[in-house]
mmCIF file of C-alpha atoms in Angstrom:
data_model
loop_
_atom_site.group_PDB
_atom_site.id
_atom_site.type_symbol
_atom_site.label_atom_id
_atom_site.label_comp_id
_atom_site.label_asym_id
_atom_site.label_seq_id
_atom_site.Cartn_x
_atom_site.Cartn_y
_atom_site.Cartn_z
ATOM 1 C CA MET I 1 6.336 8.629 -7.183
ATOM 2 C CA GLN I 2 9.024 8.626 -4.614
ATOM 3 C CA SER I 3 12.422 7.693 -4.423
ATOM 4 C CA VAL I 4 14.202 4.928 -3.209
ATOM 5 C CA GLU I 5 16.057 7.094 -0.443
ATOM 6 C CA THR I 6 12.675 9.221 0.012
ATOM 7 C CA MET I 7 10.976 5.901 0.860
ATOM 8 C CA THR I 8 14.032 4.548 3.032
ATOM 9 C CA GLU I 9 14.134 7.569 5.340
ATOM 10 C CA ARG I 10 10.306 6.954 5.695
ATOM 11 C CA ILE I 11 10.251 3.439 6.854
ATOM 12 C CA LEU I 12 12.759 4.479 9.448
ATOM 13 C CA TYR I 13 10.958 7.754 10.151
ATOM 14 C CA TRP I 14 8.388 5.546 10.789
ATOM 15 C CA LEU I 15 11.346 3.122 13.285
ATOM 16 C CA SER I 16 12.906 5.824 15.025
ATOM 17 C CA LEU I 17 10.420 5.695 18.344
ATOM 18 C CA ASN I 18 12.250 3.182 19.404
ATOM 19 C CA THR I 19 16.222 3.470 18.620
ATOM 20 C CA GLN I 20 16.633 0.029 18.945
ATOM 21 C CA VAL I 21 14.830 -0.901 16.318
ATOM 22 C CA ARG I 22 15.597 1.769 13.816
ATOM 23 C CA ALA I 23 19.748 1.040 13.969
ATOM 24 C CA LEU I 24 18.541 -2.786 13.075
ATOM 25 C CA ALA I 25 16.395 -1.828 10.310
ATOM 26 C CA GLU I 26 19.071 0.136 8.722
ATOM 27 C CA ARG I 27 21.596 -3.074 8.487
ATOM 28 C CA LEU I 28 18.590 -4.967 7.878
ATOM 29 C CA LEU I 29 17.572 -3.046 4.550
ATOM 30 C CA GLU I 30 20.975 -3.213 3.696
ATOM 31 C CA ARG I 31 21.159 -6.904 4.531
ATOM 32 C CA PHE I 32 18.239 -7.318 2.297
ATOM 33 C CA ALA I 33 19.700 -4.396 -0.854
ATOM 34 C CA VAL I 34 22.010 -7.011 -1.574
ATOM 35 C CA THR I 35 20.054 -10.238 -1.369
ATOM 36 C CA VAL I 36 17.578 -8.901 -3.995
ATOM 37 C CA GLY I 37 19.722 -6.753 -5.925
ATOM 38 C CA ASP I 38 18.752 -5.161 -9.042
ATOM 39 C CA LEU I 39 16.018 -7.829 -10.486
ATOM 40 C CA PRO I 40 12.802 -6.816 -11.378
ATOM 41 C CA ALA I 41 9.437 -8.066 -9.568
ATOM 42 C CA SER I 42 7.819 -9.049 -12.585
ATOM 43 C CA ALA I 43 8.087 -9.554 -16.453
ATOM 44 C CA ALA I 44 5.781 -7.262 -17.343
ATOM 45 C CA HIS I 45 3.225 -7.142 -15.176
ATOM 46 C CA HIS I 46 4.163 -4.222 -12.340
ATOM 47 C CA HIS I 47 7.574 -3.122 -11.288
ATOM 48 C CA ALA I 48 8.783 -5.005 -14.097
ATOM 49 C CA GLU I 49 12.121 -2.886 -14.523
ATOM 50 C CA PRO I 50 15.651 -3.288 -13.385
ATOM 51 C CA GLY I 51 15.819 -2.485 -9.439
ATOM 52 C CA GLY I 52 11.810 -3.011 -9.259
ATOM 53 C CA LEU I 53 11.394 -5.895 -6.343
ATOM 54 C CA TYR I 54 13.583 -3.725 -4.158
ATOM 55 C CA ARG I 55 11.466 -0.353 -5.474
ATOM 56 C CA HIS I 56 7.892 -2.338 -4.458
ATOM 57 C CA SER I 57 9.229 -4.505 -1.540
ATOM 58 C CA LEU I 58 9.937 -0.807 -0.021
ATOM 59 C CA GLU I 59 7.031 0.148 -0.948
ATOM 60 C CA VAL I 60 5.100 -2.268 0.635
ATOM 61 C CA ALA I 61 6.786 -2.188 3.950
ATOM 62 C CA LEU I 62 5.783 1.845 4.149
ATOM 63 C CA LYS I 63 2.072 1.044 3.322
ATOM 64 C CA ALA I 64 2.236 -1.083 6.115
ATOM 65 C CA LEU I 65 4.253 0.726 8.399
ATOM 66 C CA GLU I 66 1.812 3.218 8.306
ATOM 67 C CA GLU I 67 -1.582 1.439 8.746
ATOM 68 C CA PHE I 68 0.383 -0.234 11.048
ATOM 69 C CA GLU I 69 0.633 3.354 13.070
ATOM 70 C CA GLY I 70 -2.839 3.275 13.868
ATOM 71 C CA ASP I 71 -4.042 -0.255 15.248
ATOM 72 C CA ILE I 72 -2.611 -1.679 18.347
ATOM 73 C CA VAL I 73 -1.647 -5.722 18.472
ATOM 74 C CA MET I 74 -3.405 -6.245 21.810
ATOM 75 C CA GLU I 75 -2.002 -9.112 24.294
ATOM 76 C CA ARG I 76 -4.210 -11.475 26.334
ATOM 77 C CA ARG I 77 -3.841 -13.006 29.977
ATOM 78 C CA SER I 78 -4.747 -16.586 30.155
ATOM 79 C CA ASP I 79 -8.018 -15.510 31.268
ATOM 80 C CA GLY I 80 -8.652 -13.434 27.961
ATOM 81 C CA SER I 81 -8.709 -9.911 29.687
ATOM 82 C CA VAL I 82 -6.117 -7.534 28.313
ATOM 83 C CA ASP I 83 -2.679 -6.776 29.564
ATOM 84 C CA SER I 84 -2.112 -3.319 28.680
ATOM 85 C CA PHE I 85 1.355 -3.290 29.712
ATOM 86 C CA ARG I 86 2.802 -6.295 27.389
ATOM 87 C CA SER I 87 0.351 -4.554 24.799
ATOM 88 C CA SER I 88 2.802 -1.382 24.973
ATOM 89 C CA HIS I 89 5.519 -3.267 25.906
ATOM 90 C CA ASN I 90 5.464 -5.548 22.519
ATOM 91 C CA ARG I 91 4.408 -2.552 19.798
ATOM 92 C CA PRO I 92 7.438 -1.617 18.861
ATOM 93 C CA ARG I 93 8.150 -5.728 18.196
ATOM 94 C CA TRP I 94 5.425 -6.078 15.978
ATOM 95 C CA GLN I 95 5.808 -3.029 14.386
ATOM 96 C CA TYR I 96 9.289 -4.680 13.100
ATOM 97 C CA ALA I 97 7.861 -7.873 12.651
ATOM 98 C CA THR I 98 5.099 -6.387 10.567
ATOM 99 C CA PHE I 99 7.696 -4.257 8.562
ATOM 100 C CA ILE I 100 10.084 -7.746 8.119
ATOM 101 C CA ALA I 101 6.785 -9.103 7.200
ATOM 102 C CA ALA I 102 5.729 -6.260 4.334
ATOM 103 C CA LEU I 103 9.622 -6.080 3.146
ATOM 104 C CA CYS I 104 10.496 -9.896 2.362
ATOM 105 C CA HIS I 105 6.742 -10.858 0.932
ATOM 106 C CA ASP I 106 7.855 -11.426 -2.085
ATOM 107 C CA LEU I 107 11.086 -13.086 -1.049
ATOM 108 C CA GLY I 108 9.719 -16.282 -2.675
ATOM 109 C CA LYS I 109 10.519 -14.810 -6.451
ATOM 110 C CA LEU I 110 14.221 -15.057 -6.489
ATOM 111 C CA PHE I 111 13.187 -19.048 -6.602
ATOM 112 C CA GLU I 112 11.054 -18.178 -10.280
ATOM 113 C CA LEU I 113 14.149 -16.427 -11.839
ATOM 114 C CA GLU I 114 16.508 -18.537 -13.920
ATOM 115 C CA VAL I 115 20.192 -16.298 -13.291
ATOM 116 C CA ARG I 116 23.340 -17.459 -15.252
ATOM 117 C CA GLY I 117 26.659 -15.872 -15.562
ATOM 118 C CA LYS I 118 30.354 -17.182 -16.083
ATOM 119 C CA GLY I 119 28.910 -20.680 -16.891
ATOM 120 C CA GLU I 120 26.643 -20.738 -13.283
ATOM 121 C CA ARG I 121 23.443 -20.906 -12.220
ATOM 122 C CA TRP I 122 22.908 -18.845 -9.096
ATOM 123 C CA CYS I 123 20.822 -20.416 -6.550
ATOM 124 C CA PRO I 124 18.669 -18.441 -4.065
ATOM 125 C CA LEU I 125 19.618 -20.502 -1.256
ATOM 126 C CA ASP I 126 23.412 -20.528 -1.342
ATOM 127 C CA GLU I 127 24.391 -16.633 -1.250
ATOM 128 C CA PRO I 128 22.434 -13.386 -2.323
ATOM 129 C CA TYR I 129 21.772 -12.181 -6.087
ATOM 130 C CA ALA I 130 24.507 -9.044 -5.170
ATOM 131 C CA GLU I 131 27.211 -11.330 -4.698
ATOM 132 C CA PHE I 132 26.794 -13.882 -7.352
ATOM 133 C CA GLY I 133 26.667 -10.492 -9.535
ATOM 134 C CA ARG I 134 29.542 -8.975 -8.191
ATOM 135 C CA ARG I 135 31.661 -12.916 -8.433
ATOM 136 C CA THR I 136 29.882 -13.091 -12.330
ATOM 137 C CA LYS I 137 30.506 -9.782 -13.605
ATOM 138 C CA THR I 138 27.383 -9.680 -15.812
ATOM 139 C CA PRO I 139 24.712 -11.820 -14.869
ATOM 140 C CA VAL I 140 22.032 -12.398 -17.451
ATOM 141 C CA ALA I 141 18.483 -13.402 -15.749
ATOM 142 C CA SER I 142 14.832 -14.237 -17.118
ATOM 143 C CA TRP I 143 11.836 -15.805 -15.260
ATOM 144 C CA ARG I 144 11.418 -19.533 -15.208
ATOM 145 C CA PRO I 145 8.411 -20.735 -17.908
ATOM 146 C CA ASP I 146 7.475 -22.839 -15.506
ATOM 147 C CA ARG I 147 6.636 -20.582 -12.460
ATOM 148 C CA GLN I 148 3.020 -21.319 -10.738
ATOM 149 C CA HIS I 149 1.311 -17.745 -10.072
ATOM 150 C CA GLY I 150 1.144 -16.563 -6.513
ATOM 151 C CA ALA I 151 3.469 -19.841 -5.052
ATOM 152 C CA HIS I 152 6.073 -17.635 -4.320
ATOM 153 C CA ALA I 153 4.679 -16.872 -1.166
ATOM 154 C CA TYR I 154 5.588 -20.207 0.154
ATOM 155 C CA VAL I 155 9.304 -20.236 -0.206
ATOM 156 C CA SER I 156 9.854 -16.407 0.916
ATOM 157 C CA GLY I 157 11.148 -17.774 4.270
ATOM 158 C CA PHE I 158 13.320 -20.101 2.666
ATOM 159 C CA LEU I 159 15.007 -17.207 2.577
ATOM 160 C CA MET I 160 14.841 -15.204 5.259
ATOM 161 C CA HIS I 161 18.321 -16.307 6.653
ATOM 162 C CA HIS I 162 19.819 -13.542 4.131
ATOM 163 C CA VAL I 163 17.668 -11.021 6.116
ATOM 164 C CA LEU I 164 17.275 -11.564 9.596
ATOM 165 C CA THR I 165 19.993 -12.152 12.293
ATOM 166 C CA ARG I 166 20.171 -13.029 16.057
ATOM 167 C CA GLN I 167 19.653 -9.741 17.035
ATOM 168 C CA ASP I 168 16.660 -9.444 14.726
ATOM 169 C CA ILE I 169 14.978 -12.454 16.422
ATOM 170 C CA ALA I 170 16.095 -12.055 19.741
ATOM 171 C CA PHE I 171 14.154 -8.630 19.834
ATOM 172 C CA MET I 172 11.133 -9.877 18.297
ATOM 173 C CA GLY I 173 10.911 -12.984 20.325
ATOM 174 C CA LEU I 174 9.421 -16.120 19.019
ATOM 175 C CA PRO I 175 5.545 -14.958 19.051
ATOM 176 C CA ARG I 176 6.427 -11.899 16.493
ATOM 177 C CA VAL I 177 8.989 -14.664 14.578
ATOM 178 C CA LEU I 178 6.355 -16.981 13.931
ATOM 179 C CA HIS I 179 4.407 -14.540 12.962
ATOM 180 C CA VAL I 180 6.307 -13.746 10.320
ATOM 181 C CA GLY I 181 6.968 -16.859 8.484
ATOM 182 C CA SER I 182 2.077 -17.051 9.098
ATOM 183 C CA CYS I 183 2.547 -13.635 6.886
ATOM 184 C CA LEU I 184 4.766 -14.441 4.824
ATOM 185 C CA ALA I 185 2.741 -17.577 3.791
ATOM 186 C CA GLU I 186 -1.301 -15.331 4.043
ATOM 187 C CA ALA I 187 0.316 -11.860 2.515
ATOM 188 C CA HIS I 188 -1.018 -12.914 -1.312
ATOM 189 C CA SER I 189 -4.473 -14.094 -0.051
ATOM 190 C CA LYS I 190 -7.778 -13.187 -0.291
ATOM 191 C CA GLU I 191 -8.608 -14.301 3.024
ATOM 192 C CA SER I 192 -5.670 -14.182 5.250
ATOM 193 C CA ALA I 193 -5.855 -15.446 8.674
ATOM 194 C CA SER I 194 -4.423 -12.823 10.790
ATOM 195 C CA ALA I 195 -5.331 -8.265 10.574
ATOM 196 C CA LEU I 196 -1.503 -8.355 10.339
ATOM 197 C CA SER I 197 -1.477 -10.691 7.408
ATOM 198 C CA GLN I 198 -4.500 -8.677 5.743
ATOM 199 C CA MET I 199 -2.351 -5.121 6.471
ATOM 200 C CA VAL I 200 0.651 -6.491 4.416
ATOM 201 C CA SER I 201 -1.521 -7.769 1.463
ATOM 202 C CA ARG I 202 -3.922 -4.531 1.253
ATOM 203 C CA GLY I 203 0.042 -2.847 1.152
ATOM 204 C CA ASP I 204 0.853 -5.002 -2.222
ATOM 205 C CA GLN I 205 -2.067 -4.651 -3.933
ATOM 206 C CA ALA I 206 -1.640 -0.182 -3.443
ATOM 207 C CA SER I 207 1.646 -1.014 -4.682
ATOM 208 C CA VAL I 208 0.723 -2.450 -7.486
ATOM 209 C CA GLU I 209 -2.468 -0.550 -8.589
ATOM 210 C CA GLN I 210 0.103 2.198 -7.630
ATOM 211 C CA ALA I 211 2.461 1.447 -10.035
ATOM 212 C CA GLN I 212 -0.429 0.314 -12.882
ATOM 213 C CA PRO I 213 -2.813 3.252 -13.384
ATOM 214 C CA ALA I 214 -4.813 0.386 -15.556
ATOM 215 C CA ILE I 215 -4.573 -1.906 -12.971
ATOM 216 C CA ALA I 216 -6.600 0.447 -10.652
ATOM 217 C CA VAL I 217 -8.852 0.887 -12.644
ATOM 218 C CA GLN I 218 -9.914 -2.903 -13.203
ATOM 219 C CA PRO I 219 -13.624 -3.697 -11.540
ATOM 220 C CA ASP I 220 -12.547 -6.279 -8.671
ATOM 221 C CA SER I 221 -9.217 -3.840 -7.657
ATOM 222 C CA LYS I 222 -10.704 -0.982 -4.788
ATOM 223 C CA VAL I 223 -10.826 1.225 -6.822
ATOM 224 C CA GLY I 224 -12.994 -0.347 -9.260
ATOM 225 C CA TYR I 225 -15.259 -1.258 -5.826
ATOM 226 C CA LEU I 226 -14.803 2.503 -4.893
ATOM 227 C CA LEU I 227 -16.800 3.695 -8.648
ATOM 228 C CA GLN I 228 -19.232 1.365 -9.204
ATOM 229 C CA THR I 229 -20.018 2.103 -5.417
ATOM 230 C CA PHE I 230 -20.618 5.688 -5.908
ATOM 231 C CA GLN I 231 -22.579 4.995 -9.130
ATOM 232 C CA GLU I 232 -25.051 2.165 -7.012
ATOM 233 C CA LEU I 233 -25.224 4.745 -3.804
ATOM 234 C CA ILE I 234 -25.967 8.096 -6.912
ATOM 235 C CA ALA I 235 -28.669 5.965 -8.664
ATOM 236 C CA SER I 236 -30.346 4.943 -5.767
ATOM 237 C CA GLY I 237 -30.849 8.420 -4.449
ATOM 238 C CA GLU I 238 -28.701 7.820 -0.691
ATOM 239 C CA MET I 239 -26.234 10.274 -2.339
ATOM 240 C CA GLY I 240 -27.684 13.087 -2.956
ATOM 241 C CA ILE I 241 -26.143 15.229 -6.329
ATOM 242 C CA ASN I 242 -26.783 18.738 -7.658
ATOM 243 C CA GLY I 243 -28.574 19.803 -5.082
ATOM 244 C CA PRO I 244 -28.766 21.703 -1.567
ATOM 245 C CA GLY I 245 -26.561 19.583 1.533
ATOM 246 C CA ALA I 246 -25.378 17.418 -2.089
ATOM 247 C CA GLN I 247 -22.742 15.013 -1.635
ATOM 248 C CA VAL I 248 -22.317 15.308 -5.503
ATOM 249 C CA TYR I 249 -21.750 18.148 -7.841
ATOM 250 C CA VAL I 250 -21.696 17.767 -11.580
ATOM 251 C CA GLU I 251 -20.866 20.355 -14.078
ATOM 252 C CA GLY I 252 -20.289 19.241 -17.487
ATOM 253 C CA ASP I 253 -17.713 16.516 -17.079
ATOM 254 C CA LYS I 254 -16.650 16.977 -13.874
ATOM 255 C CA ALA I 255 -18.260 15.819 -10.735
ATOM 256 C CA ALA I 256 -17.317 16.816 -6.981
ATOM 257 C CA VAL I 257 -17.648 14.054 -5.074
ATOM 258 C CA VAL I 258 -17.656 15.476 -1.586
ATOM 259 C CA VAL I 259 -15.041 13.847 1.223
ATOM 260 C CA PRO I 260 -14.696 12.584 3.662
ATOM 261 C CA ILE I 261 -18.781 11.635 3.941
ATOM 262 C CA SER I 262 -19.065 10.574 0.656
ATOM 263 C CA ILE I 263 -16.330 8.084 1.123
ATOM 264 C CA ALA I 264 -17.910 6.912 4.670
ATOM 265 C CA MET I 265 -21.267 6.168 2.932
ATOM 266 C CA ALA I 266 -19.156 4.147 0.327
ATOM 267 C CA ARG I 267 -16.935 1.669 3.324
ATOM 268 C CA ASP I 268 -20.098 1.414 4.931
ATOM 269 C CA ARG I 269 -21.787 -0.237 1.955
ATOM 270 C CA LEU I 270 -18.413 -2.192 0.775
ATOM 271 C CA ALA I 271 -18.194 -3.307 4.884
ATOM 272 C CA ALA I 272 -21.595 -5.383 4.273
ATOM 273 C CA LYS I 273 -19.602 -7.184 0.967
ATOM 274 C CA GLN I 274 -16.735 -7.799 3.641
ATOM 275 C CA ILE I 275 -14.676 -5.541 1.327
ATOM 276 C CA VAL I 276 -12.318 -3.065 2.864
ATOM 277 C CA LEU I 277 -11.066 0.325 1.636
ATOM 278 C CA PRO I 278 -7.281 1.579 2.075
ATOM 279 C CA PRO I 279 -7.004 4.198 4.109
ATOM 280 C CA ASN I 280 -8.026 7.976 2.725
ATOM 281 C CA ILE I 281 -4.717 8.865 2.091
ATOM 282 C CA ASN I 282 -3.619 5.706 0.198
ATOM 283 C CA LEU I 283 -7.275 6.219 -1.398
ATOM 284 C CA TYR I 284 -6.433 9.234 -2.411
ATOM 285 C CA ASN I 285 -2.849 8.441 -4.194
ATOM 286 C CA LEU I 286 -4.085 5.778 -5.997
ATOM 287 C CA LEU I 287 -7.050 7.489 -7.343
ATOM 288 C CA ARG I 288 -4.583 10.075 -8.777
ATOM 289 C CA SER I 289 -1.821 7.609 -9.694
ATOM 290 C CA ALA I 290 -4.626 5.983 -12.106
ATOM 291 C CA ARG I 291 -5.684 9.443 -13.344
ATOM 292 C CA LEU I 292 -9.010 9.745 -12.640
ATOM 293 C CA VAL I 293 -8.853 12.599 -10.422
ATOM 294 C CA ASP I 294 -7.789 16.289 -10.760
ATOM 295 C CA ALA I 295 -4.654 17.333 -8.725
ATOM 296 C CA ASP I 296 -3.534 20.381 -8.218
ATOM 297 C CA GLN I 297 0.033 21.218 -8.619
ATOM 298 C CA THR I 298 1.143 20.357 -5.192
ATOM 299 C CA GLY I 299 -0.153 16.614 -5.861
ATOM 300 C CA ARG I 300 -3.267 17.308 -3.791
ATOM 301 C CA SER I 301 -5.747 15.007 -5.419
ATOM 302 C CA VAL I 302 -8.525 16.714 -2.085
ATOM 303 C CA ARG I 303 -9.230 20.037 -4.013
ATOM 304 C CA GLN I 304 -11.434 23.104 -2.547
ATOM 305 C CA ILE I 305 -14.737 24.322 -4.499
ATOM 306 C CA LYS I 306 -16.974 27.001 -4.161
ATOM 307 C CA LEU I 307 -20.541 26.791 -4.777
ATOM 308 C CA GLN I 308 -23.695 28.718 -4.040
ATOM 309 C CA GLY I 309 -25.664 27.751 -0.937
ATOM 310 C CA ARG I 310 -29.027 28.731 0.750
ATOM 311 C CA GLN I 311 -27.415 31.693 2.439
ATOM 312 C CA GLY I 312 -23.985 32.598 -0.077
ATOM 313 C CA PRO I 313 -20.988 30.922 -0.967
ATOM 314 C CA ILE I 314 -19.982 27.612 0.638
ATOM 315 C CA SER I 315 -16.333 25.991 0.432
ATOM 316 C CA LEU I 316 -16.525 21.914 0.766
ATOM 317 C CA SER I 317 -12.964 19.631 -0.164
ATOM 318 C CA ALA I 318 -14.162 17.461 -3.142
ATOM 319 C CA LEU I 319 -12.829 15.248 -5.219
ATOM 320 C CA ILE I 320 -12.853 15.583 -9.336
ATOM 321 C CA PHE I 321 -13.443 12.716 -10.922
ATOM 322 C CA PRO I 322 -15.177 12.731 -14.797
ATOM 323 C CA THR I 323 -18.749 12.528 -14.449
ATOM 324 C CA ASP I 324 -19.241 9.071 -16.723
ATOM 325 C CA LYS I 325 -16.894 7.803 -14.005
ATOM 326 C CA VAL I 326 -19.103 8.258 -11.341
ATOM 327 C CA VAL I 327 -22.655 9.544 -12.040
ATOM 328 C CA PRO I 328 -25.235 6.692 -13.649
ATOM 329 C CA LYS I 329 -25.873 8.097 -17.553
ATOM 330 C CA GLN I 330 -29.140 7.921 -17.126
ATOM 331 C CA ILE I 331 -29.413 10.033 -14.179
ATOM 332 C CA LEU I 332 -26.937 12.900 -15.986
ATOM 333 C CA ALA I 333 -30.675 14.017 -18.184
ATOM 334 C CA THR I 334 -32.525 14.387 -14.451
ATOM 335 C CA LEU I 335 -30.141 16.868 -13.233
ATOM 336 C CA SER I 336 -30.655 20.378 -12.124
ATOM 337 C CA PRO I 337 -28.208 22.998 -13.711
ATOM 338 C CA THR I 338 -25.581 24.099 -10.671
ATOM 339 C CA HIS I 339 -22.289 25.534 -10.904
ATOM 340 C CA PHE I 340 -18.625 25.481 -8.747
ATOM 341 C CA GLU I 341 -15.453 27.080 -9.013
ATOM 342 C CA ILE I 342 -12.311 24.455 -7.988
ATOM 343 C CA GLU I 343 -9.657 26.686 -5.924
ATOM 344 C CA THR I 344 -6.036 26.908 -7.618
ATOM 345 C CA GLU I 345 -4.311 27.265 -4.819
ATOM 346 C CA PRO I 346 -4.159 24.793 -1.878
ATOM 347 C CA ALA I 347 -5.878 25.869 1.663
ATOM 348 C CA PRO I 348 -3.944 27.774 3.475
ATOM 349 C CA GLN I 349 -3.632 24.933 6.051
ATOM 350 C CA ALA I 350 -3.126 22.505 3.718
ATOM 351 C CA THR I 351 0.295 20.753 3.084
ATOM 352 C CA PRO I 352 1.072 18.022 0.237
ATOM 353 C CA VAL I 353 1.837 15.588 1.891
ATOM 354 C CA VAL I 354 -1.000 15.000 4.649
ATOM 355 C CA GLU I 355 -5.422 14.627 3.266
ATOM 356 C CA GLY I 356 -7.700 13.573 5.606
#
């Protein structure tokens, strides 16, 4: 698990191509930290520890920025054609707006907390939580029993005055400011209106799943969908197993699933169901956090395996799952025996951070 300091550095790294954006982001993160203080993100679900809301918010912001890096918001002229100049000019503004929307997506949860100290009850509209804490010394927080699941998304915007300044608004411009508002309301929706809102939603889900491995393996999670799809593809014969050029090799209780080809096959199958998997690096991290794949000593989920091919030994990149997670039981008895070895050292060109 990354430290808050490491995540902050990585967020500022993504925003550092524009020095004005980085400077704005540094000050905004300070204001956000004061606004949420050491409050939790949930009662007993995810990030329920002190400081959980701040950590969760950083995780979502970082994941949204990582995904944004591969996209560009295309702006169009009145006739519908792409305006390449404006698209390039406004890219840092869209990036900053997406960062803000992701960071602040759970601000509305502050309304769901009952906080008292020295006979006072905290009102999130009036002052940031950290200021109330400094004044009352030992505030006590509890979750309101009448809170409604998901309702906080609609009131997050009410607290943006603690986070945004006139400089932030002036830099983004009205279209991006309006975008932040819509993202805050749509971030928890399964069918968000905008692509960037969906980006925030995916970052939110990834952070939750990473925090609680048990959530990651539920049938309706992205990891759950992936495992179901592997089983479907193997059962239908579309994904080869223990044969020449196969995508899966099973030996005992370990199943080596060759990547990235197997992930691409699962993506295609799920896309037909309108289910989008996170980027590979995020997906691998989710699988590792859910303890579904073996990782090497550097923390890499993607391993190198060696096995005997038709013309001699071959080396492949693979994820190592427990066999029962990806292979239907009825298939096991029909498999030809095979043998593969898992390299104990990472490949020379590999790093513990980036996984393809």
